[in-house]
Amino acid sequence: MGMRGSICAVQAGSCAALASICAKLALTPSVTTTLVESLSLWVSGSVGVSLTTTDQLVLVTRVISAVGILLFNAVMWTQFTKSMHLCSSTLEATASTTSSNFFFTAVLGKVLFREQLGTLWYLGSVLMIVGLAVLHRGSEDQMNNIQQAKKTS
């Protein structure tokens, strides 16, 4: 996989993760309220500015998140399409995008929502990394064989 293809695949996966975070904020008022309250406390403690959590602030956050779903999905599809053109195979682009989505969703969920990551998540992550390494290695070997065949003909 070319470096540009890898970058596009990771960008697509991260945008998909951000779209899912936006969906959680847009569609779950209790989660949005908790996050806004936490951010308000952090801002008032760090900057010294007192922010009160109001229903309007939660509503604005939910509306911005709903728009974020559309924007992040649009960018995700654009980057995913680019990665499929730039990678040596569509399977490689799909696996890289899915893996980065999986990783970024877990990290953002842990940071923003204090979600727990179980042993199966870590096991799955290791298996996905091994799978990506195998795919990448196979693509490199295939590209080397093609280049050698062109040189000999």
mmCIF file with all atom_site columns, C-alpha atoms in Angstrom, residues 27-116:
data_model
loop_
_atom_site.group_PDB
_atom_site.id
_atom_site.type_symbol
_atom_site.label_atom_id
_atom_site.label_alt_id
_atom_site.label_comp_id
_atom_site.label_asym_id
_atom_site.label_entity_id
_atom_site.label_seq_id
_atom_site.pdbx_PDB_ins_code
_atom_site.Cartn_x
_atom_site.Cartn_y
_atom_site.Cartn_z
_atom_site.occupancy
_atom_site.B_iso_or_equiv
_atom_site.pdbx_formal_charge
_atom_site.auth_seq_id
_atom_site.auth_comp_id
_atom_site.auth_asym_id
_atom_site.auth_atom_id
_atom_site.pdbx_PDB_model_num
ATOM 1  C CA . LEU A 1 27  ? -29.020 11.289 19.692 1.00 0.00 ? 27  LEU A CA 1
ATOM 2  C CA . THR A 1 28  ? -28.377 10.740 23.408 1.00 0.00 ? 28  THR A CA 1
ATOM 3  C CA . PRO A 1 29  ? -29.344 13.800 25.484 1.00 0.00 ? 29  PRO A CA 1
ATOM 4  C CA . SER A 1 30  ? -28.118 12.342 28.781 1.00 0.00 ? 30  SER A CA 1
ATOM 5  C CA . VAL A 1 31  ? -24.638 11.693 27.371 1.00 0.00 ? 31  VAL A CA 1
ATOM 6  C CA . THR A 1 32  ? -24.512 15.182 25.854 1.00 0.00 ? 32  THR A CA 1
ATOM 7  C CA . THR A 1 33  ? -25.593 16.775 29.139 1.00 0.00 ? 33  THR A CA 1
ATOM 8  C CA . THR A 1 34  ? -22.923 14.872 31.076 1.00 0.00 ? 34  THR A CA 1
ATOM 9  C CA . LEU A 1 35  ? -20.215 15.857 28.592 1.00 0.00 ? 35  LEU A CA 1
ATOM 10 C CA . VAL A 1 36  ? -21.275 19.525 28.532 1.00 0.00 ? 36  VAL A CA 1
ATOM 11 C CA . GLU A 1 37  ? -21.325 19.606 32.345 1.00 0.00 ? 37  GLU A CA 1
ATOM 12 C CA . SER A 1 38  ? -17.834 18.085 32.505 1.00 0.00 ? 38  SER A CA 1
ATOM 13 C CA . LEU A 1 39  ? -16.490 20.575 29.977 1.00 0.00 ? 39  LEU A CA 1
ATOM 14 C CA . SER A 1 40  ? -18.147 23.463 31.836 1.00 0.00 ? 40  SER A CA 1
ATOM 15 C CA . LEU A 1 41  ? -16.468 22.402 35.082 1.00 0.00 ? 41  LEU A CA 1
ATOM 16 C CA . TRP A 1 42  ? -13.116 22.029 33.332 1.00 0.00 ? 42  TRP A CA 1
ATOM 17 C CA . VAL A 1 43  ? -13.388 25.488 31.701 1.00 0.00 ? 43  VAL A CA 1
ATOM 18 C CA . SER A 1 44  ? -14.410 27.155 34.955 1.00 0.00 ? 44  SER A CA 1
ATOM 19 C CA . GLY A 1 45  ? -11.529 25.455 36.797 1.00 0.00 ? 45  GLY A CA 1
ATOM 20 C CA . SER A 1 46  ? -8.888  26.110 34.130 1.00 0.00 ? 46  SER A CA 1
ATOM 21 C CA . VAL A 1 47  ? -9.782  29.533 32.842 1.00 0.00 ? 47  VAL A CA 1
ATOM 22 C CA . GLY A 1 48  ? -11.701 30.862 35.805 1.00 0.00 ? 48  GLY A CA 1
ATOM 23 C CA . VAL A 1 49  ? -14.764 31.648 33.712 1.00 0.00 ? 49  VAL A CA 1
ATOM 24 C CA . SER A 1 50  ? -17.964 30.337 35.219 1.00 0.00 ? 50  SER A CA 1
ATOM 25 C CA . LEU A 1 51  ? -20.173 28.495 32.744 1.00 0.00 ? 51  LEU A CA 1
ATOM 26 C CA . THR A 1 52  ? -23.572 27.217 33.678 1.00 0.00 ? 52  THR A CA 1
ATOM 27 C CA . THR A 1 53  ? -24.913 24.203 31.858 1.00 0.00 ? 53  THR A CA 1
ATOM 28 C CA . THR A 1 54  ? -28.197 25.140 30.290 1.00 0.00 ? 54  THR A CA 1
ATOM 29 C CA . ASP A 1 55  ? -30.625 23.285 28.110 1.00 0.00 ? 55  ASP A CA 1
ATOM 30 C CA . GLN A 1 56  ? -29.768 25.700 25.288 1.00 0.00 ? 56  GLN A CA 1
ATOM 31 C CA . LEU A 1 57  ? -26.062 24.783 25.458 1.00 0.00 ? 57  LEU A CA 1
ATOM 32 C CA . VAL A 1 58  ? -26.941 21.092 25.319 1.00 0.00 ? 58  VAL A CA 1
ATOM 33 C CA . LEU A 1 59  ? -29.306 21.725 22.391 1.00 0.00 ? 59  LEU A CA 1
ATOM 34 C CA . VAL A 1 60  ? -26.647 23.692 20.486 1.00 0.00 ? 60  VAL A CA 1
ATOM 35 C CA . THR A 1 61  ? -24.159 20.870 21.103 1.00 0.00 ? 61  THR A CA 1
ATOM 36 C CA . ARG A 1 62  ? -26.661 18.320 19.786 1.00 0.00 ? 62  ARG A CA 1
ATOM 37 C CA . VAL A 1 63  ? -27.405 20.384 16.653 1.00 0.00 ? 63  VAL A CA 1
ATOM 38 C CA . ILE A 1 64  ? -23.690 20.899 15.945 1.00 0.00 ? 64  ILE A CA 1
ATOM 39 C CA . SER A 1 65  ? -23.185 17.161 16.453 1.00 0.00 ? 65  SER A CA 1
ATOM 40 C CA . ALA A 1 66  ? -25.982 16.357 13.985 1.00 0.00 ? 66  ALA A CA 1
ATOM 41 C CA . VAL A 1 67  ? -24.279 18.547 11.375 1.00 0.00 ? 67  VAL A CA 1
ATOM 42 C CA . GLY A 1 68  ? -20.983 16.854 12.292 1.00 0.00 ? 68  GLY A CA 1
ATOM 43 C CA . ILE A 1 69  ? -22.462 13.455 11.423 1.00 0.00 ? 69  ILE A CA 1
ATOM 44 C CA . LEU A 1 70  ? -23.121 14.606 7.863  1.00 0.00 ? 70  LEU A CA 1
ATOM 45 C CA . LEU A 1 71  ? -19.798 16.406 7.434  1.00 0.00 ? 71  LEU A CA 1
ATOM 46 C CA . PHE A 1 72  ? -17.616 13.644 8.866  1.00 0.00 ? 72  PHE A CA 1
ATOM 47 C CA . ASN A 1 73  ? -19.426 10.998 6.808  1.00 0.00 ? 73  ASN A CA 1
ATOM 48 C CA . ALA A 1 74  ? -18.956 13.045 3.625  1.00 0.00 ? 74  ALA A CA 1
ATOM 49 C CA . VAL A 1 75  ? -15.224 13.428 4.295  1.00 0.00 ? 75  VAL A CA 1
ATOM 50 C CA . MET A 1 76  ? -14.983 9.756  5.289  1.00 0.00 ? 76  MET A CA 1
ATOM 51 C CA . TRP A 1 77  ? -16.464 8.554  1.994  1.00 0.00 ? 77  TRP A CA 1
ATOM 52 C CA . THR A 1 78  ? -14.220 10.902 0.019  1.00 0.00 ? 78  THR A CA 1
ATOM 53 C CA . GLN A 1 79  ? -11.083 9.681  1.789  1.00 0.00 ? 79  GLN A CA 1
ATOM 54 C CA . PHE A 1 80  ? -12.174 6.040  1.613  1.00 0.00 ? 80  PHE A CA 1
ATOM 55 C CA . THR A 1 81  ? -12.694 6.322  -2.141 1.00 0.00 ? 81  THR A CA 1
ATOM 56 C CA . LYS A 1 82  ? -9.265  7.921  -2.526 1.00 0.00 ? 82  LYS A CA 1
ATOM 57 C CA . SER A 1 83  ? -7.675  5.176  -0.439 1.00 0.00 ? 83  SER A CA 1
ATOM 58 C CA . MET A 1 84  ? -9.253  2.498  -2.643 1.00 0.00 ? 84  MET A CA 1
ATOM 59 C CA . HIS A 1 85  ? -7.697  4.132  -5.709 1.00 0.00 ? 85  HIS A CA 1
ATOM 60 C CA . LEU A 1 86  ? -4.280  4.600  -4.078 1.00 0.00 ? 86  LEU A CA 1
ATOM 61 C CA . CYS A 1 87  ? -3.937  1.242  -2.302 1.00 0.00 ? 87  CYS A CA 1
ATOM 62 C CA . SER A 1 88  ? -2.798  -1.897 -4.066 1.00 0.00 ? 88  SER A CA 1
ATOM 63 C CA . SER A 1 89  ? -6.153  -3.586 -3.327 1.00 0.00 ? 89  SER A CA 1
ATOM 64 C CA . THR A 1 90  ? -9.585  -2.575 -2.133 1.00 0.00 ? 90  THR A CA 1
ATOM 65 C CA . LEU A 1 91  ? -9.326  -5.184 0.614  1.00 0.00 ? 91  LEU A CA 1
ATOM 66 C CA . GLU A 1 92  ? -6.265  -3.437 1.994  1.00 0.00 ? 92  GLU A CA 1
ATOM 67 C CA . ALA A 1 93  ? -8.009  -0.042 1.925  1.00 0.00 ? 93  ALA A CA 1
ATOM 68 C CA . THR A 1 94  ? -11.124 -1.464 3.579  1.00 0.00 ? 94  THR A CA 1
ATOM 69 C CA . ALA A 1 95  ? -9.193  -3.286 6.307  1.00 0.00 ? 95  ALA A CA 1
ATOM 70 C CA . SER A 1 96  ? -7.072  -0.220 7.077  1.00 0.00 ? 96  SER A CA 1
ATOM 71 C CA . THR A 1 97  ? -10.100 2.066  7.235  1.00 0.00 ? 97  THR A CA 1
ATOM 72 C CA . THR A 1 98  ? -12.044 -0.349 9.435  1.00 0.00 ? 98  THR A CA 1
ATOM 73 C CA . SER A 1 99  ? -9.103  -0.874 11.778 1.00 0.00 ? 99  SER A CA 1
ATOM 74 C CA . SER A 1 100 ? -8.448  2.824  12.225 1.00 0.00 ? 100 SER A CA 1
ATOM 75 C CA . ASN A 1 101 ? -12.180 3.420  12.793 1.00 0.00 ? 101 ASN A CA 1
ATOM 76 C CA . PHE A 1 102 ? -12.176 0.687  15.446 1.00 0.00 ? 102 PHE A CA 1
ATOM 77 C CA . PHE A 1 103 ? -9.103  2.158  17.158 1.00 0.00 ? 103 PHE A CA 1
ATOM 78 C CA . PHE A 1 104 ? -10.182 5.821  17.088 1.00 0.00 ? 104 PHE A CA 1
ATOM 79 C CA . THR A 1 105 ? -13.723 5.001  18.223 1.00 0.00 ? 105 THR A CA 1
ATOM 80 C CA . ALA A 1 106 ? -12.367 3.115  21.237 1.00 0.00 ? 106 ALA A CA 1
ATOM 81 C CA . VAL A 1 107 ? -9.877  5.830  22.190 1.00 0.00 ? 107 VAL A CA 1
ATOM 82 C CA . LEU A 1 108 ? -12.406 8.648  21.799 1.00 0.00 ? 108 LEU A CA 1
ATOM 83 C CA . GLY A 1 109 ? -15.031 6.653  23.708 1.00 0.00 ? 109 GLY A CA 1
ATOM 84 C CA . LYS A 1 110 ? -12.598 6.117  26.559 1.00 0.00 ? 110 LYS A CA 1
ATOM 85 C CA . VAL A 1 111 ? -11.472 9.762  26.658 1.00 0.00 ? 111 VAL A CA 1
ATOM 86 C CA . LEU A 1 112 ? -14.838 11.467 26.144 1.00 0.00 ? 112 LEU A CA 1
ATOM 87 C CA . PHE A 1 113 ? -17.294 9.040  27.709 1.00 0.00 ? 113 PHE A CA 1
ATOM 88 C CA . ARG A 1 114 ? -15.061 7.044  30.089 1.00 0.00 ? 114 ARG A CA 1
ATOM 89 C CA . GLU A 1 115 ? -16.025 3.788  28.379 1.00 0.00 ? 115 GLU A CA 1
ATOM 90 C CA . GLN A 1 116 ? -14.166 0.663  29.464 1.00 0.00 ? 116 GLN A CA 1
#
